[in-house]
Short mmCIF file of C-alpha atoms (C1' of nucleotides) in Angstrom, two decimals:
data_model
loop_
_atom_site.label_atom_id
_atom_site.label_comp_id
_atom_site.label_asym_id
_atom_site.label_seq_id
_atom_site.Cartn_x
_atom_site.Cartn_y
_atom_site.Cartn_z
CA MET A 1472 -42.68 7.76 40.67
CA ASN A 1473 -46.67 7.38 41.87
CA LYS A 1474 -46.03 4.81 44.50
CA LYS A 1475 -49.13 3.50 46.33
CA THR A 1476 -48.88 2.45 49.62
CA ASP A 1477 -48.81 -1.26 50.39
CA LEU A 1478 -52.50 -2.18 51.29
CA ARG A 1479 -51.07 -4.48 53.92
CA ILE A 1480 -49.83 -1.09 55.56
CA VAL A 1481 -52.83 0.70 55.27
CA ARG A 1482 -55.17 -2.49 56.77
CA THR A 1483 -52.58 -2.57 59.50
CA LYS A 1484 -52.49 0.77 60.48
CA GLN A 1485 -56.09 0.92 60.38
CA SER A 1486 -57.07 -2.12 62.46
CA ILE A 1487 -54.23 -0.76 65.16
CA ARG A 1488 -56.09 2.82 65.39
CA LYS A 1489 -59.47 1.03 65.76
CA ALA A 1490 -58.19 -1.34 68.30
CA PHE A 1491 -56.61 1.96 69.90
CA TYR A 1492 -59.90 3.73 70.19
CA GLU A 1493 -61.62 0.97 71.47
CA LEU A 1494 -59.55 0.31 74.43
CA ILE A 1495 -59.03 3.90 75.54
CA GLN A 1496 -62.95 3.68 76.19
CA GLU A 1497 -62.78 0.60 77.63
CA LYS A 1498 -59.94 0.64 80.22
CA GLY A 1499 -58.19 4.19 79.52
CA TYR A 1500 -55.00 5.29 77.45
CA GLU A 1501 -52.68 4.69 80.92
CA ALA A 1502 -54.01 0.92 81.06
CA ILE A 1503 -53.57 -0.12 77.80
CA THR A 1504 -50.46 -2.14 77.01
CA ILE A 1505 -49.04 -2.76 73.46
CA GLN A 1506 -49.96 -6.47 73.57
CA ASP A 1507 -53.65 -5.36 74.37
CA ILE A 1508 -53.28 -3.55 70.96
CA ALA A 1509 -51.84 -6.33 69.00
CA ASP A 1510 -54.45 -8.69 70.57
CA ARG A 1511 -57.35 -6.64 69.44
CA ALA A 1512 -55.73 -5.74 66.16
CA MET A 1513 -54.94 -9.34 65.45
CA ILE A 1514 -51.41 -8.44 64.75
CA ASN A 1515 -48.27 -9.28 66.18
CA ARG A 1516 -46.57 -7.23 68.69
CA ASN A 1517 -43.61 -6.54 66.68
CA THR A 1518 -45.98 -5.21 63.86
CA PHE A 1519 -46.91 -2.44 65.91
CA TYR A 1520 -43.31 -1.30 66.39
CA LEU A 1521 -43.34 -1.50 62.62
CA HIS A 1522 -45.74 1.56 62.01
CA TYR A 1523 -45.36 3.07 65.50
CA GLN A 1524 -42.61 4.32 68.01
CA ASN A 1525 -44.42 3.78 71.08
CA LYS A 1526 -47.86 4.31 72.77
CA PRO A 1527 -47.59 8.21 73.04
CA ASP A 1528 -46.54 8.50 69.34
CA LEU A 1529 -49.31 6.75 68.70
CA LEU A 1530 -51.73 8.71 70.61
CA ASP A 1531 -49.91 11.81 69.45
CA ILE A 1532 -50.51 10.79 65.92
CA CYS A 1533 -54.44 9.92 66.32
CA MET A 1534 -55.16 13.22 68.04
CA ASN A 1535 -53.48 15.32 65.34
CA GLU A 1536 -55.65 13.66 62.76
CA LEU A 1537 -58.85 14.32 64.70
CA LEU A 1538 -57.79 17.67 65.49
CA SER A 1539 -56.72 19.04 62.19
CA GLU A 1540 -60.15 18.02 61.11
CA LEU A 1541 -61.65 20.58 63.80
CA LYS A 1542 -59.43 23.19 63.04
CA ASP A 1543 -60.47 22.76 59.37
CA ALA A 1544 -64.20 23.33 60.37
CA VAL A 1545 -63.43 26.20 62.73
CA VAL A 1546 -61.01 28.11 60.52
CA LEU A 1547 -64.18 28.69 57.91
CA CYS A 1548 -66.09 30.47 60.43
CA PRO A 1549 -66.31 34.11 59.43
CA ILE A 1550 -63.80 36.32 61.85
CA SER A 1551 -65.31 39.46 63.64
CA MET A 1552 -63.47 42.54 64.14
CA ASN A 1553 -65.23 42.97 67.47
CA PRO A 1554 -63.02 41.34 69.82
CA PHE A 1555 -64.84 38.56 71.03
CA SER A 1556 -68.02 38.93 69.34
CA ILE A 1557 -71.40 37.47 70.26
CA SER A 1558 -71.74 36.12 66.85
CA MET A 1559 -68.28 34.51 66.35
CA LEU A 1560 -68.73 32.88 69.89
CA GLU A 1561 -72.12 31.21 68.66
CA THR A 1562 -70.80 30.46 65.27
CA VAL A 1563 -67.51 28.84 66.67
CA MET A 1564 -69.18 26.73 69.32
CA GLN A 1565 -72.02 25.51 66.75
CA ALA A 1566 -69.08 24.31 64.17
CA VAL A 1567 -67.08 22.67 66.86
CA LEU A 1568 -70.46 20.76 68.32
CA GLU A 1569 -71.50 19.77 65.02
CA HIS A 1570 -67.75 18.40 64.20
CA ILE A 1571 -67.82 16.42 67.25
CA SER A 1572 -70.94 15.03 66.34
CA LEU A 1573 -69.55 13.14 63.38
CA ASN A 1574 -67.00 11.82 65.25
CA ILE A 1575 -68.85 11.64 68.58
CA THR A 1576 -67.31 8.34 69.84
CA PHE A 1577 -63.54 9.65 69.11
CA TYR A 1578 -64.23 12.61 71.49
CA HIS A 1579 -66.14 10.60 74.07
CA SER A 1580 -62.83 8.56 74.27
CA MET A 1581 -60.73 11.72 74.61
CA LEU A 1582 -62.35 13.81 76.88
CA ILE A 1583 -64.85 12.09 79.11
CA GLU A 1584 -64.56 10.56 82.58
CA GLU A 1585 -61.59 9.22 83.95
CA ASN A 1586 -60.38 7.64 80.92
CA ARG A 1587 -60.09 11.08 79.45
CA ILE A 1588 -56.70 12.15 78.00
CA TYR A 1589 -56.16 15.53 79.10
CA GLN A 1590 -53.57 16.33 76.15
CA PHE A 1591 -56.21 16.29 73.76
CA GLN A 1592 -58.60 19.01 75.45
CA ALA A 1593 -55.31 21.02 76.12
CA LYS A 1594 -54.84 21.20 72.18
CA MET A 1595 -58.47 21.55 71.33
CA GLU A 1596 -58.52 24.90 73.79
CA THR A 1597 -55.73 26.45 72.17
CA ILE A 1598 -57.52 25.81 68.63
CA VAL A 1599 -60.41 27.38 69.94
CA LYS A 1600 -58.45 30.46 71.62
CA ASP A 1601 -56.28 30.78 68.52
CA LYS A 1602 -59.33 31.28 66.69
CA LEU A 1603 -61.29 33.55 68.92
CA ILE A 1604 -58.14 35.93 69.09
CA GLU A 1605 -58.20 35.59 65.64
CA GLY A 1606 -59.91 39.09 65.09
CA TRP A 1607 -58.16 40.63 68.26
CA ASN A 1608 -56.70 44.09 67.27
CA PRO A 1609 -54.26 45.08 70.35
CA ALA A 1610 -54.31 48.82 69.80
CA GLN A 1611 -58.04 48.92 70.35
CA GLY A 1612 -58.56 47.22 73.59
CA ASN A 1613 -55.72 46.98 76.15
CA SER A 1614 -55.26 50.40 77.43
CA THR A 1615 -58.77 51.11 78.10
CA LEU A 1616 -59.78 47.60 79.38
CA ALA A 1617 -60.57 47.19 83.08
CA ILE A 1618 -60.04 43.74 82.42
CA SER A 1619 -56.83 41.86 81.74
CA LYS A 1620 -56.80 40.50 78.11
CA GLU A 1621 -55.24 37.17 79.13
CA LEU A 1622 -57.47 36.59 81.82
CA LEU A 1623 -60.61 37.31 79.53
CA LEU A 1624 -58.94 34.96 76.71
CA GLU A 1625 -58.27 32.30 79.63
CA TYR A 1626 -61.93 32.71 80.63
CA LEU A 1627 -63.60 32.20 77.14
CA GLY A 1628 -61.15 29.27 76.34
CA SER A 1629 -62.14 27.18 79.56
CA SER A 1630 -65.76 27.90 79.58
CA PHE A 1631 -65.97 27.04 75.98
CA MET A 1632 -64.55 23.60 76.79
CA GLY A 1633 -66.36 22.88 79.61
CA ILE A 1634 -69.56 23.66 78.02
CA VAL A 1635 -68.35 21.09 75.05
CA ILE A 1636 -67.36 18.48 77.38
CA TRP A 1637 -70.75 18.94 79.26
CA TRP A 1638 -72.28 18.37 76.40
CA ILE A 1639 -70.82 15.39 75.12
CA LYS A 1640 -70.83 13.70 78.48
CA ASN A 1641 -74.55 14.03 79.11
CA ASN A 1642 -75.30 12.75 75.50
CA LYS A 1643 -76.29 16.14 74.12
CA PRO A 1644 -79.26 16.88 76.17
CA LEU A 1645 -79.67 19.92 73.88
CA PRO A 1646 -79.47 20.44 70.16
CA ALA A 1647 -76.29 21.95 69.07
CA ASP A 1648 -77.64 25.60 67.94
CA GLU A 1649 -79.20 25.86 71.08
CA VAL A 1650 -76.20 25.55 73.50
CA SER A 1651 -74.31 27.71 71.23
CA TYR A 1652 -76.90 30.33 71.47
CA GLN A 1653 -77.24 30.17 75.33
CA PHE A 1654 -73.57 30.06 75.55
CA SER A 1655 -73.03 33.00 73.58
CA ARG A 1656 -75.43 34.89 75.43
CA ILE A 1657 -74.47 34.04 79.09
CA VAL A 1658 -70.97 34.99 78.14
CA ALA A 1659 -71.82 38.24 76.47
CA TYR A 1660 -74.57 39.50 78.85
CA GLY A 1661 -73.81 38.00 82.12
CA HIS A 1662 -74.96 34.67 83.43
CA LEU A 1663 -77.74 36.69 85.92
CA ARG A 1664 -79.29 38.84 83.02
CA ALA A 1665 -79.32 35.84 80.88
CA ALA A 1666 -80.82 33.69 83.54
CA GLY A 1667 -83.54 36.55 83.73
CA ILE A 1668 -82.54 36.90 87.53
CA ALA A 1669 -82.41 40.40 88.95
CA VAL A 1670 -78.89 41.59 88.89
CA GLU A 1671 -77.47 42.95 92.39
CA ASP A 1672 -76.29 46.61 92.62
CA GLU A 1673 -72.87 47.05 91.59
CA LYS A 1674 -70.90 48.30 94.77
CA LYS A 1675 -72.86 50.78 96.74
CA MET B 662 -56.13 3.15 124.89
CA ASN B 663 -54.56 6.43 123.81
CA LYS B 664 -52.26 4.95 121.54
CA LYS B 665 -49.66 7.29 119.90
CA THR B 666 -48.87 6.30 116.38
CA ASP B 667 -44.85 5.60 116.06
CA LEU B 668 -42.70 8.07 115.59
CA ARG B 669 -40.91 6.04 112.66
CA ILE B 670 -44.39 5.57 110.88
CA VAL B 671 -44.75 9.79 111.11
CA ARG B 672 -41.08 10.32 109.86
CA THR B 673 -41.27 7.66 107.07
CA LYS B 674 -44.25 8.86 105.61
CA GLN B 675 -43.40 12.43 105.49
CA SER B 676 -40.45 12.06 103.70
CA ILE B 677 -42.30 9.61 101.11
CA ARG B 678 -44.64 12.59 100.64
CA LYS B 679 -42.03 15.11 100.37
CA ALA B 680 -40.13 13.21 98.13
CA PHE B 681 -43.66 12.65 95.98
CA TYR B 682 -44.17 16.12 95.58
CA GLU B 683 -41.01 16.65 94.63
CA LEU B 684 -40.70 13.76 91.81
CA ILE B 685 -43.88 15.14 90.47
CA GLN B 686 -42.47 18.61 89.75
CA GLU B 687 -39.40 17.11 88.35
CA LYS B 688 -40.52 14.18 86.18
CA GLY B 689 -44.59 14.14 86.50
CA TYR B 690 -46.38 11.70 87.89
CA GLU B 691 -46.65 9.01 85.56
CA ALA B 692 -42.89 8.85 85.14
CA ILE B 693 -41.93 8.03 88.72
CA THR B 694 -41.35 4.85 90.04
CA ILE B 695 -41.66 3.17 93.47
CA GLN B 696 -37.80 2.99 93.71
CA ASP B 697 -37.30 6.88 92.71
CA ILE B 698 -39.63 7.34 95.70
CA ALA B 699 -37.33 5.34 97.99
CA ASP B 700 -34.37 6.51 96.89
CA ARG B 701 -35.60 10.18 97.61
CA ALA B 702 -37.04 9.47 100.71
CA MET B 703 -33.96 7.26 101.48
CA ILE B 704 -35.96 4.22 102.69
CA ASN B 705 -36.07 0.81 101.66
CA ARG B 706 -38.43 0.18 98.36
CA ASN B 707 -40.43 -2.08 100.94
CA THR B 708 -41.06 0.05 103.36
CA PHE B 709 -42.97 2.10 100.77
CA TYR B 710 -45.26 -0.98 100.45
CA LEU B 711 -45.76 -1.01 104.43
CA HIS B 712 -47.62 2.40 104.10
CA TYR B 713 -49.33 2.76 100.76
CA GLN B 714 -50.90 -0.02 98.42
CA ASN B 715 -49.22 1.64 95.28
CA LYS B 716 -48.66 4.76 93.32
CA PRO B 717 -52.51 5.76 92.66
CA ASP B 718 -53.30 4.84 96.37
CA LEU B 719 -50.65 7.27 97.49
CA LEU B 720 -51.59 10.17 94.69
CA ASP B 721 -55.05 9.71 96.35
CA ILE B 722 -54.17 10.19 100.07
CA CYS B 723 -52.08 13.27 99.12
CA MET B 724 -54.81 14.67 96.94
CA ASN B 725 -57.31 13.78 99.50
CA GLU B 726 -55.71 15.96 102.20
CA LEU B 727 -55.13 18.76 100.24
CA LEU B 728 -58.47 19.05 99.16
CA SER B 729 -60.14 18.78 102.47
CA GLU B 730 -58.06 21.99 103.39
CA LEU B 731 -59.23 23.81 100.56
CA LYS B 732 -63.01 22.67 101.02
CA ASP B 733 -63.00 23.84 104.83
CA ALA B 734 -61.74 27.41 103.24
CA VAL B 735 -64.56 27.42 101.06
CA VAL B 736 -67.27 26.03 103.25
CA LEU B 737 -66.53 29.36 105.38
CA CYS B 738 -67.77 31.48 102.70
CA PRO B 739 -71.05 33.18 103.30
CA ILE B 740 -73.49 31.31 101.24
CA SER B 741 -75.63 33.85 99.10
CA MET B 742 -79.51 32.90 98.41
CA ASN B 743 -79.43 34.66 95.34
CA PRO B 744 -78.22 32.02 93.19
CA PHE B 745 -74.60 32.29 91.74
CA SER B 746 -74.54 35.87 93.05
CA ILE B 747 -71.94 38.10 92.08
CA SER B 748 -70.66 38.44 95.78
CA MET B 749 -70.17 34.70 96.37
CA LEU B 750 -68.57 34.18 93.05
CA GLU B 751 -65.84 36.82 94.22
CA THR B 752 -65.86 35.61 97.97
CA VAL B 753 -65.18 32.13 96.96
CA MET B 754 -62.59 33.00 94.37
CA GLN B 755 -60.77 34.95 96.71
CA ALA B 756 -60.70 32.17 99.23
CA VAL B 757 -59.45 29.62 96.95
CA LEU B 758 -56.79 31.63 95.45
CA GLU B 759 -55.51 32.72 98.98
CA HIS B 760 -55.75 29.16 100.28
CA ILE B 761 -53.92 28.30 97.06
CA SER B 762 -51.06 31.10 98.00
CA LEU B 763 -50.54 29.11 101.21
CA ASN B 764 -49.91 25.90 99.35
CA ILE B 765 -48.28 27.29 95.83
CA THR B 766 -45.69 24.54 95.58
CA PHE B 767 -48.40 21.56 95.92
CA TYR B 768 -50.76 23.05 93.69
CA HIS B 769 -48.30 23.88 91.06
CA SER B 770 -47.49 20.09 90.76
CA MET B 771 -51.07 19.39 90.54
CA LEU B 772 -52.66 21.70 87.88
CA ILE B 773 -49.83 23.15 85.71
CA GLU B 774 -48.09 21.95 82.42
CA GLU B 775 -47.72 18.44 81.07
CA ASN B 776 -47.05 16.97 84.59
CA ARG B 777 -50.48 18.21 85.85
CA ILE B 778 -53.14 15.68 87.41
CA TYR B 779 -56.33 15.96 85.67
CA GLN B 780 -58.06 13.86 88.87
CA PHE B 781 -57.02 16.91 91.17
CA GLN B 782 -58.31 19.49 88.83
CA ALA B 783 -61.77 17.68 88.67
CA LYS B 784 -61.73 17.03 92.23
CA MET B 785 -61.39 20.82 92.84
CA GLU B 786 -64.11 21.84 90.23
CA THR B 787 -66.24 19.44 92.23
CA ILE B 788 -65.86 21.57 95.16
CA VAL B 789 -66.31 25.00 93.79
CA LYS B 790 -69.59 23.70 92.02
CA ASP B 791 -70.79 22.24 95.51
CA LYS B 792 -70.66 25.39 97.05
CA LEU B 793 -72.08 27.49 94.16
CA ILE B 794 -75.09 25.62 94.06
CA GLU B 795 -75.06 25.34 98.07
CA GLY B 796 -77.81 28.49 98.12
CA TRP B 797 -79.53 27.42 94.59
CA ASN B 798 -83.22 26.86 95.27
CA PRO B 799 -84.75 24.43 92.66
CA ALA B 800 -88.03 26.09 92.96
CA GLN B 801 -87.07 29.37 91.85
CA GLY B 802 -85.58 29.21 88.61
CA ASN B 803 -85.93 26.07 86.62
CA SER B 804 -89.23 26.96 85.19
CA THR B 805 -88.67 30.24 84.14
CA LEU B 806 -85.26 30.39 83.22
CA ALA B 807 -84.26 30.40 79.48
CA ILE B 808 -81.07 28.70 80.39
CA SER B 809 -80.55 25.37 80.98
CA LYS B 810 -79.32 25.17 85.05
CA GLU B 811 -76.80 22.35 84.27
CA LEU B 812 -75.30 24.15 81.34
CA LEU B 813 -74.75 27.12 83.85
CA LEU B 814 -73.38 25.52 86.52
CA GLU B 815 -70.69 23.39 84.03
CA TYR B 816 -70.16 27.33 82.43
CA LEU B 817 -69.40 28.62 86.12
CA GLY B 818 -67.16 25.65 87.21
CA SER B 819 -65.09 25.14 84.30
CA SER B 820 -64.49 29.16 84.13
CA PHE B 821 -63.67 29.22 87.72
CA MET B 822 -61.10 26.53 87.24
CA GLY B 823 -59.80 28.28 84.33
CA ILE B 824 -59.01 31.16 85.56
CA VAL B 825 -57.41 29.66 88.73
CA ILE B 826 -54.98 27.86 86.84
CA TRP B 827 -54.13 30.72 84.49
CA TRP B 828 -53.50 32.53 87.68
CA ILE B 829 -51.12 29.84 88.78
CA LYS B 830 -49.55 29.07 85.69
CA ASN B 831 -48.44 32.91 85.26
CA ASN B 832 -47.05 33.15 88.67
CA LYS B 833 -49.89 35.40 90.29
CA PRO B 834 -49.78 38.16 87.32
CA LEU B 835 -52.82 39.98 89.32
CA PRO B 836 -53.23 40.17 93.21
CA ALA B 837 -56.10 37.90 94.47
CA ASP B 838 -58.66 40.19 94.96
CA GLU B 839 -58.11 41.52 91.71
CA VAL B 840 -58.67 38.72 89.93
CA SER B 841 -61.77 37.62 91.79
CA TYR B 842 -63.39 41.17 91.23
CA GLN B 843 -62.72 41.00 87.64
CA PHE B 844 -64.15 37.27 87.39
CA SER B 845 -67.19 37.70 89.32
CA ARG B 846 -67.84 41.06 87.26
CA ILE B 847 -67.12 39.13 83.68
CA VAL B 848 -69.46 36.50 84.64
CA ALA B 849 -72.11 38.59 86.19
CA TYR B 850 -72.26 41.49 83.46
CA GLY B 851 -70.94 39.94 80.62
CA HIS B 852 -67.51 39.91 78.98
CA LEU B 853 -67.89 42.87 76.60
CA ARG B 854 -69.73 45.11 78.95
CA ALA B 855 -67.21 44.05 81.56
CA ALA B 856 -64.57 45.07 79.02
CA GLY B 857 -66.25 48.46 78.19
CA ILE B 858 -67.10 47.21 74.62
CA ALA B 859 -70.27 48.37 73.04
CA VAL B 860 -72.57 45.36 72.98
CA GLU B 861 -73.89 44.55 69.81
CA ASP B 862 -77.88 44.25 69.40
CA GLU B 863 -79.68 41.06 70.51
CA LYS B 864 -81.40 40.15 67.28
CA LYS B 865 -82.57 42.23 64.81
"C1'" DT C 373 -42.66 -15.04 37.74
"C1'" DA C 374 -38.77 -12.55 40.56
"C1'" DA C 375 -37.78 -8.88 43.61
"C1'" DA C 376 -39.22 -6.28 47.58
"C1'" DT C 377 -41.13 -5.57 51.47
"C1'" DA C 378 -44.82 -6.49 55.38
"C1'" DA C 379 -45.78 -9.48 58.75
"C1'" DT C 380 -44.91 -13.31 61.94
"C1'" DG C 381 -42.49 -15.74 65.44
"C1'" DA C 382 -38.88 -16.66 68.87
"C1'" DA C 383 -35.61 -15.01 71.84
"C1'" DC C 384 -33.45 -11.54 74.85
"C1'" DA C 385 -31.90 -7.51 77.67
"C1'" DA C 386 -33.74 -4.16 80.81
"C1'" DT C 387 -36.99 -2.32 83.67
"C1'" DA C 388 -41.19 -2.13 87.12
"C1'" DT C 389 -44.17 -4.20 90.04
"C1'" DG C 390 -46.10 -6.41 94.04
"C1'" DT C 391 -44.82 -10.16 97.57
"C1'" DT C 392 -42.66 -13.07 100.83
"C1'" DG C 393 -39.52 -14.34 104.16
"C1'" DT C 394 -35.96 -13.15 107.78
"C1'" DT C 395 -32.60 -10.06 110.45
"C1'" DT C 396 -32.09 -5.68 111.99
"C1'" DA C 397 -32.82 -1.38 114.92
"C1'" DT C 398 -36.16 1.12 116.89
"C1'" DT C 399 -39.73 2.06 120.12
"C1'" DT C 400 -43.07 1.01 124.05
"C1'" DA C 401 -44.56 -0.89 127.96
"C1'" DT C 402 -43.65 -3.52 132.02
"C1'" DA D 441 -33.66 -1.33 132.39
"C1'" DT D 442 -35.39 -4.68 130.14
"C1'" DA D 443 -38.49 -7.59 127.25
"C1'" DA D 444 -42.11 -7.65 123.95
"C1'" DA D 445 -43.89 -5.45 119.85
"C1'" DT D 446 -43.21 -3.74 115.50
"C1'" DA D 447 -41.38 -0.49 111.93
"C1'" DA D 448 -37.66 -0.80 108.61
"C1'" DA D 449 -34.14 -3.12 105.75
"C1'" DC D 450 -32.21 -6.82 103.18
"C1'" DA D 451 -32.68 -10.09 99.44
"C1'" DA D 452 -35.17 -13.12 97.18
"C1'" DC D 453 -38.87 -14.55 93.68
"C1'" DA D 454 -42.43 -14.64 90.12
"C1'" DT D 455 -44.61 -11.77 86.64
"C1'" DA D 456 -45.37 -8.33 83.22
"C1'" DT D 457 -44.02 -4.86 79.92
"C1'" DT D 458 -41.06 -2.77 77.08
"C1'" DG D 459 -38.26 -2.04 73.06
"C1'" DT D 460 -34.95 -4.59 69.97
"C1'" DT D 461 -32.76 -7.91 67.10
"C1'" DC D 462 -33.27 -11.65 63.48
"C1'" DA D 463 -34.27 -15.60 61.14
"C1'" DT D 464 -38.72 -17.19 58.56
"C1'" DT D 465 -42.77 -16.95 56.18
"C1'" DA D 466 -46.61 -14.44 53.50
"C1'" DT D 467 -47.93 -10.94 50.42
"C1'" DT D 468 -47.58 -7.46 47.12
"C1'" DT D 469 -45.88 -4.81 43.12
"C1'" DA D 470 -42.81 -4.59 39.20
#
DNA sequence: TAAATAATGAACAATATGTTGTTTATTTAT
DNA sequence: ATAAATAAACAACATATTGTTCATTATTTA
């Protein structure tokens, strides 16, 4: 029962994906029609419906395909028992940036400019957050913390994604390891100290 | 030449806006049709086109109306000459959260869940960033900074917005001043120190 | 070579958009 | 109070897109 998938299916699906990614970059997800995709992929419009339910369905499948790879890359990073530790932040950031580098066009389509697809960003952020709380021990912190754990996690997730998007949008202005280092440093030691600026007195 | 606007126009526009905000919350921006708006506002579909070009036009006008108020609130915050100073971060955050509190339904429609409108978040982030760099003196930092200024700004903007959205989404889990204090503290002193956790050694 | 199945092409109903007239109702100015 | 101006309603239209159905053609697998 080792049934190979028909080559026609593979070929058609591939050209649909390719056309879709191109069109997202050119005119943005919302503006794309099925006919656009069919034209670009050089298939009949009906054939599209043979493989995908509709446009959101296609989007979802494409996103999950990309993000499962990202997740694999992130999962490999060693867990630190020190919650939200510096080294872990740095390692995860670097893993993410390196993975993105390998699929830069895709990520560009999904995350940059008007044409960005918000859903994708949200899914990425979830992956990052899940990783960050992996080593978190609830008994350890909650009682003594002056800072809300949820607030902290949200803060880490959103700043992480902000840096990632900035990095892609500006065409990798710094090497991945440099960004990872600076980011983890700012987050851990504070932006003033990290930037070498005298810190104000904390309340008189 | 003190020409008052026709009362009919005011009334019609008002009910269109109201209907629009309600519908965004109910089914999300993309799913709304002009007919939906017309039905809800109890006007003829044609009348819509008498006042707005199309759906994106309406959205844009609504967003700018809200955000100009936000901008006014933020502009009032005192500028600190210490770039990205703690007190300024805290003040701006508080101003933003208080303004949002007064228009919580609108902001909820725009920023939360599937129905969120990404454009709106981007515009808000721009307002915040513009404020943060207001007191920035380019001669002061750039040369000596170990941290990229652009990276730092992006970091501040995205984490700021992350906290704001988290706060709205979770139905104001903390009072505005508490959030502002915690946020500025984390950003300034680093998340580990702010959370009262021993800081790892910075490189051996 | 035959059976299975992917892809095509044409047609269809349903829905939404944006526009153009004409008519009715309301407001503003005389 | 009445007339002129104009907002709103109503109907009709061309256009575009979606998702589906069905018969036909082409390609692949057995």
